[in-house]
Amino acid sequence: MSWPITDEQRMIRLMVREFARKEIEPVAAENDREGRFPTGILTKMAELGLMGMMVPARYGGAEVGAVSYSLALQEIAYACASTAVIMSVTNLSCEPLLLFGSEEQKEQWLPPLASGEGLGAFALTEPEAGSDPGGLRTQAVKGADGYRISGSKVFITNGAHAITFVLVARTSQEGGKKALSAFLIPRGAPGLDIGPEEEKMGLHASSTVPLTLEDCSVPLEHRIGQEGDGFRIAMAALDGGRIGIASQATGIGQACLDESVRYSKERKQFNRFLSSFQAISWMIADMATEVEAARLLTLQAASQKDLGQPFTRVASIAKLYASEMANRAAYSALQVHGGYGYTRHYKVERLYRDARVTTLYEGTSEVQRIVISREELRG
Ligand code: CAA
């Protein structure tokens, strides 16, 4: 890869690659099969500084920036996409605090996340509000000593394990999405109920649960930003989140490519290695081309974030391209493996299932096209 990354970024990538191949890869298939949350691995990742990579050092983070974060996440996803989404969503849950939190909020809530004392979750989606979070219904009613929040959230990554939830709720019945506000809700808050695990197609080692809030009491000082800022806060956080999912998808795509190369050089049909058939080698060429393009787009978005430049458009472009690439690569990798790829004996079966969600969460491909086309057509 010729992207001009710094020596420090190269070292971080190497360190995470070695860790992921040694500690995560050997247990990833079993964790997937058993639906086992990788608690021990996450503790080690926290010790390496991977849970708060963009959090400033004064709040306990690694403060290495979005490019390093993306490179690290690609390596984690290469070994285990479940572990990658746990890391990605914890980093996502830090963004609203980093961008809109008060100094007191940052000092209180960022260090436990950055140090890996616990995971973060981001509670935006509701049963009736997925691609259109502006239509969410969860209600936060203000009283003398704080808010009482009632409603339902679904598909909350890390939900069963998170110590803090960034949650968006409606603080007024009027004003549409301008009446949404963001809150920080600690685990164990009275009135917050964490539901059972979803039975998902993939990412079996990650946690995805619904939340129910019934008069959940939240002090005034747990509101992030001003009343009415909630939609903007969620969208700004998701800009960064989309770099995370693009990185995860790039890691999955690279794994599909490498598995295909390995298998095609081992497997013989018609007395020849699969790699010697043009039909197979061209699939590998297309995968390599698209993985490289996804990586460059993702690092471009991360680099613009690090430079403080606007990156909404390029983050959506990277997320759209990388997630669709990961699905194409998973399809081709399974095709290269033939019937064996359809069994759990080969990693591509897991990659195929894990790739599928990347075009859905943190904004579907259709939502990314809305964001990109609006930016292009703005005039
Ligand atoms: N940054 C800051 N502000 C932004 C913004 C951004 N990226 N995007 C929009 N805004 C602001 C706009 O400027 C606008 O402000 P004004 O009204 O003051 O002008 C306001 O927000 C409303 O913007 P839009 O009119 O563009 O909003 P919309 O209703 O048309 O929605 C959308 C646009 C792109 C479709 C958006 O709703 C969206 O991104 N939907 C997908 C939601 C999503 O990604 N959900 C994922 C859930 S989280 C998850 O999956 C995590 C996980 O667990 C893995």
CSV table of C-alpha atoms and ligand atoms in Angstrom, one decimal:
chain,number,residue,atom,x,y,z
A,1,MET,CA,0.0,0.0,0.0
A,2,SER,CA,1.5,3.3,-1.1
A,3,TRP,CA,-0.6,5.7,1.0
A,4,PRO,CA,1.8,8.0,2.8
A,5,ILE,CA,1.3,7.0,6.4
A,6,THR,CA,3.7,8.1,9.1
A,7,ASP,CA,6.2,5.8,10.8
A,8,GLU,CA,4.0,6.0,14.0
A,9,GLN,CA,0.9,4.9,12.0
A,10,ARG,CA,2.8,2.1,10.4
A,11,MET,CA,4.0,0.9,13.8
A,12,ILE,CA,0.5,1.0,15.2
A,13,ARG,CA,-0.7,-1.0,12.3
A,14,LEU,CA,2.0,-3.6,12.8
A,15,MET,CA,1.4,-3.8,16.5
A,16,VAL,CA,-2.3,-4.3,16.1
A,17,ARG,CA,-1.8,-6.8,13.2
A,18,GLU,CA,0.5,-9.0,15.4
A,19,PHE,CA,-1.9,-8.8,18.3
A,20,ALA,CA,-5.0,-9.6,16.1
A,21,ARG,CA,-3.3,-12.5,14.3
A,22,LYS,CA,-2.0,-14.0,17.6
A,23,GLU,CA,-4.8,-13.3,20.1
A,24,ILE,CA,-8.0,-12.8,18.1
A,25,GLU,CA,-7.8,-15.0,14.9
A,26,PRO,CA,-7.3,-18.3,16.7
A,27,VAL,CA,-10.5,-17.9,18.8
A,28,ALA,CA,-12.7,-15.9,16.4
A,29,ALA,CA,-14.4,-18.9,14.7
A,30,GLU,CA,-15.2,-20.5,18.1
A,31,ASN,CA,-16.5,-17.2,19.5
A,32,ASP,CA,-18.7,-16.9,16.5
A,33,ARG,CA,-20.0,-20.4,16.8
A,34,GLU,CA,-20.7,-20.1,20.5
A,35,GLY,CA,-22.0,-16.6,20.4
A,36,ARG,CA,-19.3,-15.7,23.0
A,37,PHE,CA,-18.6,-12.1,23.8
A,38,PRO,CA,-14.8,-11.6,23.6
A,39,THR,CA,-14.4,-10.0,27.1
A,40,GLY,CA,-10.8,-11.2,27.7
A,41,ILE,CA,-9.7,-9.9,24.2
A,42,LEU,CA,-11.3,-6.5,24.9
A,43,THR,CA,-9.4,-6.1,28.1
A,44,LYS,CA,-6.1,-6.7,26.2
A,45,MET,CA,-7.2,-4.3,23.5
A,46,ALA,CA,-7.9,-1.6,26.1
A,47,GLU,CA,-4.4,-2.2,27.5
A,48,LEU,CA,-3.1,-1.5,24.0
A,49,GLY,CA,-5.1,1.8,23.9
A,50,LEU,CA,-7.5,0.7,21.2
A,51,MET,CA,-10.7,1.7,22.9
A,52,GLY,CA,-10.2,5.5,22.9
A,53,MET,CA,-7.8,6.0,20.0
A,54,MET,CA,-9.1,9.5,19.2
A,55,VAL,CA,-9.6,10.5,22.8
A,56,PRO,CA,-7.1,13.1,24.0
A,57,ALA,CA,-4.4,11.8,26.4
A,58,ARG,CA,-5.7,14.1,29.2
A,59,TYR,CA,-8.9,12.0,29.3
A,60,GLY,CA,-7.0,8.8,29.2
A,61,GLY,CA,-7.1,8.2,25.4
A,62,ALA,CA,-4.3,7.2,23.1
A,63,GLU,CA,-4.8,10.4,21.0
A,64,VAL,CA,-3.4,8.9,17.8
A,65,GLY,CA,-6.0,10.2,15.4
A,66,ALA,CA,-8.4,8.7,12.9
A,67,VAL,CA,-5.9,7.3,10.4
A,68,SER,CA,-4.3,5.2,13.1
A,69,TYR,CA,-7.7,4.2,14.3
A,70,SER,CA,-8.8,3.1,10.9
A,71,LEU,CA,-5.6,1.1,10.3
A,72,ALA,CA,-6.1,-0.6,13.7
A,73,LEU,CA,-9.7,-1.3,13.1
A,74,GLN,CA,-8.9,-2.9,9.7
A,75,GLU,CA,-6.5,-5.3,11.4
A,76,ILE,CA,-9.0,-6.2,14.1
A,77,ALA,CA,-11.8,-6.7,11.5
A,78,TYR,CA,-9.5,-8.9,9.4
A,79,ALA,CA,-9.4,-11.3,12.3
A,80,CYS,CA,-12.9,-10.8,13.7
A,81,ALA,CA,-15.5,-8.4,12.5
A,82,SER,CA,-17.5,-8.8,15.8
A,83,THR,CA,-14.6,-7.6,17.8
A,84,ALA,CA,-14.2,-4.7,15.3
A,85,VAL,CA,-17.7,-3.5,15.7
A,86,ILE,CA,-17.4,-3.5,19.5
A,87,MET,CA,-14.3,-1.4,19.3
A,88,SER,CA,-15.9,0.9,16.6
A,89,VAL,CA,-19.1,1.6,18.5
A,90,THR,CA,-17.2,2.3,21.8
A,91,ASN,CA,-15.1,4.9,19.8
A,92,LEU,CA,-18.4,6.2,18.2
A,93,SER,CA,-19.9,6.7,21.6
A,94,CYS,CA,-17.0,9.0,22.6
A,95,GLU,CA,-17.6,11.3,19.6
A,96,PRO,CA,-20.6,13.2,21.0
A,97,LEU,CA,-18.7,13.9,24.2
A,98,LEU,CA,-15.6,14.9,22.3
A,99,LEU,CA,-17.5,17.2,19.9
A,100,PHE,CA,-20.3,18.6,22.1
A,101,GLY,CA,-19.6,17.6,25.8
A,102,SER,CA,-18.7,20.0,28.6
A,103,GLU,CA,-15.3,19.9,30.2
A,104,GLU,CA,-16.9,18.2,33.3
A,105,GLN,CA,-18.7,15.6,31.1
A,106,LYS,CA,-15.4,14.8,29.3
A,107,GLU,CA,-13.5,14.4,32.5
A,108,GLN,CA,-16.2,12.2,34.0
A,109,TRP,CA,-17.2,10.0,31.1
A,110,LEU,CA,-14.3,9.6,28.7
A,111,PRO,CA,-11.6,8.0,30.9
A,112,PRO,CA,-13.7,4.9,31.8
A,113,LEU,CA,-14.3,4.3,28.1
A,114,ALA,CA,-10.8,5.1,26.9
A,115,SER,CA,-9.2,2.9,29.5
A,116,GLY,CA,-11.5,0.0,28.7
A,117,GLU,CA,-13.1,0.0,32.2
A,118,GLY,CA,-16.3,-0.4,30.1
A,119,LEU,CA,-17.8,-0.2,26.7
A,120,GLY,CA,-19.9,2.5,25.2
A,121,ALA,CA,-23.2,2.3,23.2
A,122,PHE,CA,-25.0,4.7,20.9
A,123,ALA,CA,-28.8,4.6,21.2
A,124,LEU,CA,-30.4,6.3,18.3
A,125,THR,CA,-32.4,3.7,16.3
A,126,GLU,CA,-36.0,2.9,17.3
A,127,PRO,CA,-38.5,0.3,16.0
A,128,GLU,CA,-40.2,3.0,13.8
A,129,ALA,CA,-37.1,5.1,13.2
A,130,GLY,CA,-34.1,3.6,11.4
A,131,SER,CA,-32.9,5.4,8.3
A,132,ASP,CA,-35.1,8.4,9.5
A,133,PRO,CA,-33.9,9.1,13.1
A,134,GLY,CA,-35.6,12.5,12.8
A,135,GLY,CA,-38.9,10.6,13.4
A,136,LEU,CA,-37.9,9.0,16.7
A,137,ARG,CA,-40.5,9.0,19.4
A,138,THR,CA,-38.6,8.4,22.7
A,139,GLN,CA,-39.7,11.3,24.9
A,140,ALA,CA,-37.6,13.2,27.5
A,141,VAL,CA,-39.7,15.3,29.8
A,142,LYS,CA,-37.9,18.0,31.8
A,143,GLY,CA,-38.6,18.4,35.5
A,144,ALA,CA,-37.0,20.4,38.3
A,145,ASP,CA,-34.1,18.0,38.9
A,146,GLY,CA,-33.7,16.5,35.4
A,147,TYR,CA,-35.4,14.6,32.7
A,148,ARG,CA,-37.7,11.5,32.7
A,149,ILE,CA,-37.1,9.5,29.5
A,150,SER,CA,-39.6,6.9,28.1
A,151,GLY,CA,-39.5,5.0,24.9
A,152,SER,CA,-37.8,2.1,23.1
A,153,LYS,CA,-34.5,1.7,21.2
A,154,VAL,CA,-33.5,-1.3,19.0
A,155,PHE,CA,-30.3,-2.8,17.6
A,156,ILE,CA,-28.1,-1.3,20.2
A,157,THR,CA,-24.6,-2.6,19.7
A,158,ASN,CA,-22.7,-3.3,22.9
A,159,GLY,CA,-26.0,-2.8,24.8
A,160,ALA,CA,-25.7,-5.8,27.1
A,161,HIS,CA,-22.2,-4.8,28.2
A,162,ALA,CA,-22.0,-1.0,27.9
A,163,ILE,CA,-21.4,1.2,30.9
A,164,THR,CA,-22.7,4.3,29.2
A,165,PHE,CA,-25.3,4.9,26.5
A,166,VAL,CA,-25.4,8.1,24.4
A,167,LEU,CA,-29.2,8.3,23.7
A,168,VAL,CA,-31.2,10.7,21.6
A,169,ALA,CA,-34.7,11.6,22.7
A,170,ARG,CA,-37.4,14.1,21.9
A,171,THR,CA,-37.5,17.1,24.3
A,172,SER,CA,-40.5,18.7,22.6
A,173,GLN,CA,-43.5,17.5,20.6
A,174,GLU,CA,-43.0,20.4,18.2
A,175,GLY,CA,-40.1,21.2,15.9
A,176,GLY,CA,-39.5,17.8,14.3
A,177,LYS,CA,-35.8,16.8,14.4
A,178,LYS,CA,-34.9,20.2,15.9
A,179,ALA,CA,-36.7,19.0,19.1
A,180,LEU,CA,-34.2,16.1,19.6
A,181,SER,CA,-31.6,16.2,22.4
A,182,ALA,CA,-28.7,13.9,23.3
A,183,PHE,CA,-28.2,12.4,26.8
A,184,LEU,CA,-25.6,10.3,28.5
A,185,ILE,CA,-27.2,7.5,30.4
A,186,PRO,CA,-25.1,5.3,32.7
A,187,ARG,CA,-25.8,1.6,33.0
A,188,GLY,CA,-28.1,0.9,35.9
A,189,ALA,CA,-30.0,4.2,35.6
A,190,PRO,CA,-33.4,3.7,37.2
A,191,GLY,CA,-36.0,2.9,34.5
A,192,LEU,CA,-33.5,1.6,31.9
A,193,ASP,CA,-34.2,-2.0,31.0
A,194,ILE,CA,-31.8,-3.9,28.7
A,195,GLY,CA,-33.5,-6.5,26.6
A,196,PRO,CA,-32.4,-9.9,25.3
A,197,GLU,CA,-29.8,-10.5,22.6
A,198,GLU,CA,-31.0,-10.4,19.0
A,199,GLU,CA,-30.3,-13.6,17.0
A,200,LYS,CA,-28.4,-12.1,14.1
A,201,MET,CA,-27.2,-13.5,10.8
A,202,GLY,CA,-23.6,-12.6,11.6
A,203,LEU,CA,-21.4,-10.8,14.1
A,204,HIS,CA,-22.3,-13.5,16.6
A,205,ALA,CA,-19.6,-12.6,19.1
A,206,SER,CA,-21.0,-9.0,19.4
A,207,SER,CA,-24.0,-7.8,21.5
A,208,THR,CA,-27.1,-6.3,19.9
A,209,VAL,CA,-30.1,-5.6,22.2
A,210,PRO,CA,-33.2,-3.5,22.5
A,211,LEU,CA,-33.6,-1.0,25.3
A,212,THR,CA,-36.8,0.0,27.1
A,213,LEU,CA,-36.9,3.2,29.1
A,214,GLU,CA,-39.8,3.8,31.5
A,215,ASP,CA,-39.5,7.2,33.3
A,216,CYS,CA,-35.8,6.7,33.3
A,217,SER,CA,-34.5,9.6,35.4
A,218,VAL,CA,-31.5,11.5,34.0
A,219,PRO,CA,-30.0,14.5,35.7
A,220,LEU,CA,-29.8,17.8,33.8
A,221,GLU,CA,-26.0,17.6,33.7
A,222,HIS,CA,-26.2,14.4,31.6
A,223,ARG,CA,-27.6,16.3,28.6
A,224,ILE,CA,-25.0,16.7,25.9
A,225,GLY,CA,-25.0,20.1,24.2
A,226,GLN,CA,-28.2,22.2,24.2
A,227,GLU,CA,-31.8,21.1,23.9
A,228,GLY,CA,-32.5,20.7,20.2
A,229,ASP,CA,-28.9,19.8,19.3
A,230,GLY,CA,-29.6,16.0,19.4
A,231,PHE,CA,-30.0,15.4,15.7
A,232,ARG,CA,-26.9,17.4,14.8
A,233,ILE,CA,-24.9,15.6,17.5
A,234,ALA,CA,-26.0,12.2,16.2
A,235,MET,CA,-25.2,13.1,12.6
A,236,ALA,CA,-21.8,14.5,13.4
A,237,ALA,CA,-20.9,11.4,15.5
A,238,LEU,CA,-22.1,9.2,12.7
A,239,ASP,CA,-19.7,10.9,10.3
A,240,GLY,CA,-16.8,9.5,12.4
A,241,GLY,CA,-18.7,6.3,12.9
A,242,ARG,CA,-18.9,5.7,9.1
A,243,ILE,CA,-15.1,5.8,8.9
A,244,GLY,CA,-15.1,3.0,11.5
A,245,ILE,CA,-17.5,0.9,9.5
A,246,ALA,CA,-15.6,1.6,6.2
A,247,SER,CA,-12.5,0.4,8.1
A,248,GLN,CA,-14.2,-2.7,9.3
A,249,ALA,CA,-15.5,-3.5,5.8
A,250,THR,CA,-12.0,-3.0,4.4
A,251,GLY,CA,-10.5,-5.5,6.9
A,252,ILE,CA,-13.2,-8.0,5.9
A,253,GLY,CA,-12.4,-7.4,2.2
A,254,GLN,CA,-8.7,-8.0,2.8
A,255,ALA,CA,-9.4,-11.2,4.6
A,256,CYS,CA,-11.6,-12.4,1.7
A,257,LEU,CA,-8.8,-11.7,-0.7
A,258,ASP,CA,-6.1,-13.4,1.4
A,259,GLU,CA,-8.3,-16.5,2.0
A,260,SER,CA,-9.0,-16.7,-1.7
A,261,VAL,CA,-5.3,-16.4,-2.6
A,262,ARG,CA,-4.4,-19.1,-0.1
A,263,TYR,CA,-7.1,-21.5,-1.1
A,264,SER,CA,-6.6,-21.1,-4.8
A,265,LYS,CA,-2.9,-22.0,-4.4
A,266,GLU,CA,-3.8,-25.2,-2.4
A,267,ARG,CA,-6.8,-26.6,-4.2
A,268,LYS,CA,-6.5,-28.5,-7.5
A,269,GLN,CA,-9.2,-29.3,-10.0
A,270,PHE,CA,-8.6,-30.7,-13.5
A,271,ASN,CA,-5.0,-31.4,-12.2
A,272,ARG,CA,-4.3,-27.7,-11.9
A,273,PHE,CA,-4.3,-25.3,-9.0
A,274,LEU,CA,-7.3,-23.1,-9.0
A,275,SER,CA,-5.0,-20.0,-9.1
A,276,SER,CA,-3.9,-21.1,-12.6
A,277,PHE,CA,-7.5,-20.6,-14.0
A,278,GLN,CA,-8.1,-17.2,-15.4
A,279,ALA,CA,-11.6,-17.2,-14.1
A,280,ILE,CA,-10.3,-17.5,-10.5
A,281,SER,CA,-7.2,-15.2,-10.9
A,282,TRP,CA,-9.4,-12.4,-12.3
A,283,MET,CA,-11.7,-12.6,-9.3
A,284,ILE,CA,-8.6,-12.2,-7.2
A,285,ALA,CA,-7.4,-9.3,-9.3
A,286,ASP,CA,-10.8,-7.6,-8.9
A,287,MET,CA,-10.9,-8.2,-5.2
A,288,ALA,CA,-7.3,-6.8,-4.8
A,289,THR,CA,-8.2,-3.7,-6.8
A,290,GLU,CA,-11.4,-3.0,-4.9
A,291,VAL,CA,-9.8,-3.6,-1.4
A,292,GLU,CA,-7.1,-1.1,-2.3
A,293,ALA,CA,-9.6,1.5,-3.5
A,294,ALA,CA,-11.7,1.0,-0.3
A,295,ARG,CA,-8.6,1.4,1.9
A,296,LEU,CA,-7.5,4.6,0.1
A,297,LEU,CA,-11.0,6.1,0.4
A,298,THR,CA,-11.2,5.2,4.0
A,299,LEU,CA,-7.8,6.6,4.9
A,300,GLN,CA,-8.7,9.8,2.9
A,301,ALA,CA,-11.8,10.3,5.0
A,302,ALA,CA,-9.8,9.6,8.2
A,303,SER,CA,-7.0,11.9,7.1
A,304,GLN,CA,-9.5,14.8,6.5
A,305,LYS,CA,-10.9,14.2,9.9
A,306,ASP,CA,-7.4,14.4,11.5
A,307,LEU,CA,-6.7,17.6,9.6
A,308,GLY,CA,-10.0,19.2,10.9
A,309,GLN,CA,-11.4,19.4,7.4
A,310,PRO,CA,-15.0,18.7,6.5
A,311,PHE,CA,-15.3,15.0,5.9
A,312,THR,CA,-19.1,14.1,5.9
A,313,ARG,CA,-19.1,13.5,2.1
A,314,VAL,CA,-15.9,11.4,1.9
A,315,ALA,CA,-16.8,9.4,5.0
A,316,SER,CA,-20.1,8.4,3.3
A,317,ILE,CA,-18.3,7.7,0.0
A,318,ALA,CA,-15.8,5.5,1.9
A,319,LYS,CA,-18.6,3.7,3.9
A,320,LEU,CA,-20.7,3.1,0.7
A,321,TYR,CA,-17.8,1.8,-1.4
A,322,ALA,CA,-16.1,-0.3,1.3
A,323,SER,CA,-19.2,-1.9,2.6
A,324,GLU,CA,-20.4,-2.8,-0.9
A,325,MET,CA,-16.9,-4.0,-1.8
A,326,ALA,CA,-16.8,-6.2,1.3
A,327,ASN,CA,-20.0,-7.9,0.1
A,328,ARG,CA,-18.7,-8.4,-3.4
A,329,ALA,CA,-15.4,-9.7,-2.0
A,330,ALA,CA,-17.2,-12.1,0.3
A,331,TYR,CA,-19.3,-13.4,-2.6
A,332,SER,CA,-16.3,-14.0,-4.8
A,333,ALA,CA,-14.3,-15.5,-1.9
A,334,LEU,CA,-17.1,-18.0,-1.3
A,335,GLN,CA,-17.2,-18.7,-5.1
A,336,VAL,CA,-13.5,-19.4,-5.1
A,337,HIS,CA,-13.9,-21.9,-2.2
A,338,GLY,CA,-16.9,-23.6,-3.9
A,339,GLY,CA,-18.9,-25.9,-1.7
A,340,TYR,CA,-16.3,-25.9,1.1
A,341,GLY,CA,-16.8,-22.2,1.5
A,342,TYR,CA,-20.5,-22.8,2.4
A,343,THR,CA,-19.4,-24.8,5.4
A,344,ARG,CA,-18.1,-23.6,8.8
A,345,HIS,CA,-14.8,-25.2,8.2
A,346,TYR,CA,-13.6,-22.2,6.2
A,347,LYS,CA,-13.4,-18.6,7.4
A,348,VAL,CA,-15.1,-17.3,4.3
A,349,GLU,CA,-18.5,-18.6,5.6
A,350,ARG,CA,-18.2,-16.2,8.6
A,351,LEU,CA,-16.8,-13.4,6.5
A,352,TYR,CA,-19.8,-13.7,4.1
A,353,ARG,CA,-22.3,-13.4,7.0
A,354,ASP,CA,-20.3,-10.6,8.8
A,355,ALA,CA,-19.9,-8.5,5.6
A,356,ARG,CA,-23.7,-8.3,5.1
A,357,VAL,CA,-24.5,-5.9,7.9
A,358,THR,CA,-21.9,-3.3,6.8
A,359,THR,CA,-24.2,-1.9,4.1
A,360,LEU,CA,-27.0,-1.6,6.7
A,361,TYR,CA,-25.7,-0.2,10.0
A,362,GLU,CA,-24.6,3.4,10.6
A,363,GLY,CA,-26.6,4.4,7.5
A,364,THR,CA,-27.6,2.0,4.7
A,365,SER,CA,-26.0,2.3,1.3
A,366,GLU,CA,-29.2,4.2,0.3
A,367,VAL,CA,-28.7,6.7,3.1
A,368,GLN,CA,-25.0,7.2,2.1
A,369,ARG,CA,-26.2,7.9,-1.5
A,370,ILE,CA,-28.6,10.6,0.0
A,371,VAL,CA,-25.7,12.2,1.9
A,372,ILE,CA,-23.3,12.1,-1.1
A,373,SER,CA,-25.8,13.3,-3.7
A,374,ARG,CA,-27.0,16.2,-1.5
A,375,GLU,CA,-23.3,17.3,-1.1
A,376,GLU,CA,-22.8,17.0,-4.9
A,377,LEU,CA,-26.0,18.8,-5.8
A,378,ARG,CA,-25.7,21.5,-3.2
A,379,GLY,CA,-25.4,24.8,-5.1
B,1,CAA,N1,-23.1,16.9,10.7
B,1,CAA,C1,-23.7,17.9,11.4
B,1,CAA,N2,-25.0,18.3,11.2
B,1,CAA,C2,-25.7,17.6,10.2
B,1,CAA,C3,-25.1,16.6,9.5
B,1,CAA,C4,-23.8,16.2,9.8
B,1,CAA,N3,-23.2,15.2,9.2
B,1,CAA,N4,-26.0,16.1,8.7
B,1,CAA,C5,-27.1,16.8,8.8
B,1,CAA,N5,-26.9,17.8,9.8
B,1,CAA,C6,-27.9,18.8,10.2
B,1,CAA,C7,-28.3,19.6,9.0
B,1,CAA,O1,-27.4,20.7,8.7
B,1,CAA,C8,-29.7,20.1,9.3
B,1,CAA,O2,-29.6,21.2,10.1
B,1,CAA,P1,-30.5,22.5,9.8
B,1,CAA,O3,-31.9,22.0,9.9
B,1,CAA,O4,-30.1,23.5,10.9
B,1,CAA,O5,-30.1,23.0,8.4
B,1,CAA,C9,-30.2,19.0,10.2
B,1,CAA,O6,-29.1,18.2,10.7
B,1,CAA,C10,-31.2,18.1,9.5
B,1,CAA,O7,-30.5,17.5,8.4
B,1,CAA,P2,-31.2,16.9,7.1
B,1,CAA,O8,-32.3,17.8,6.7
B,1,CAA,O9,-30.2,16.5,6.1
B,1,CAA,O10,-31.9,15.6,7.8
B,1,CAA,P3,-32.7,14.4,7.1
B,1,CAA,O11,-33.8,14.1,8.0
B,1,CAA,O12,-33.0,14.7,5.7
B,1,CAA,O13,-31.7,13.1,7.2
B,1,CAA,C11,-30.1,11.5,6.6
B,1,CAA,C12,-30.6,12.9,6.5
B,1,CAA,C13,-28.8,11.5,6.0
B,1,CAA,C14,-31.0,10.5,5.9
B,1,CAA,C15,-30.0,11.1,8.1
B,1,CAA,O14,-31.3,10.9,8.7
B,1,CAA,C16,-29.2,9.8,8.3
B,1,CAA,O15,-28.0,9.8,8.4
B,1,CAA,N6,-30.0,8.6,8.5
B,1,CAA,C17,-29.3,7.3,8.9
B,1,CAA,C18,-29.2,7.2,10.3
B,1,CAA,C19,-28.2,6.2,10.7
B,1,CAA,O16,-27.0,6.2,10.2
B,1,CAA,N7,-28.5,5.4,11.7
B,1,CAA,C20,-27.5,4.4,12.2
B,1,CAA,C21,-27.9,4.1,13.6
B,1,CAA,S1,-26.5,4.0,14.7
B,1,CAA,C22,-25.7,2.5,14.4
B,1,CAA,O17,-26.0,1.8,13.4
B,1,CAA,C23,-24.6,2.2,15.3
B,1,CAA,C24,-24.4,0.8,15.6
B,1,CAA,O18,-24.8,0.2,16.6
B,1,CAA,C25,-23.5,0.0,14.7
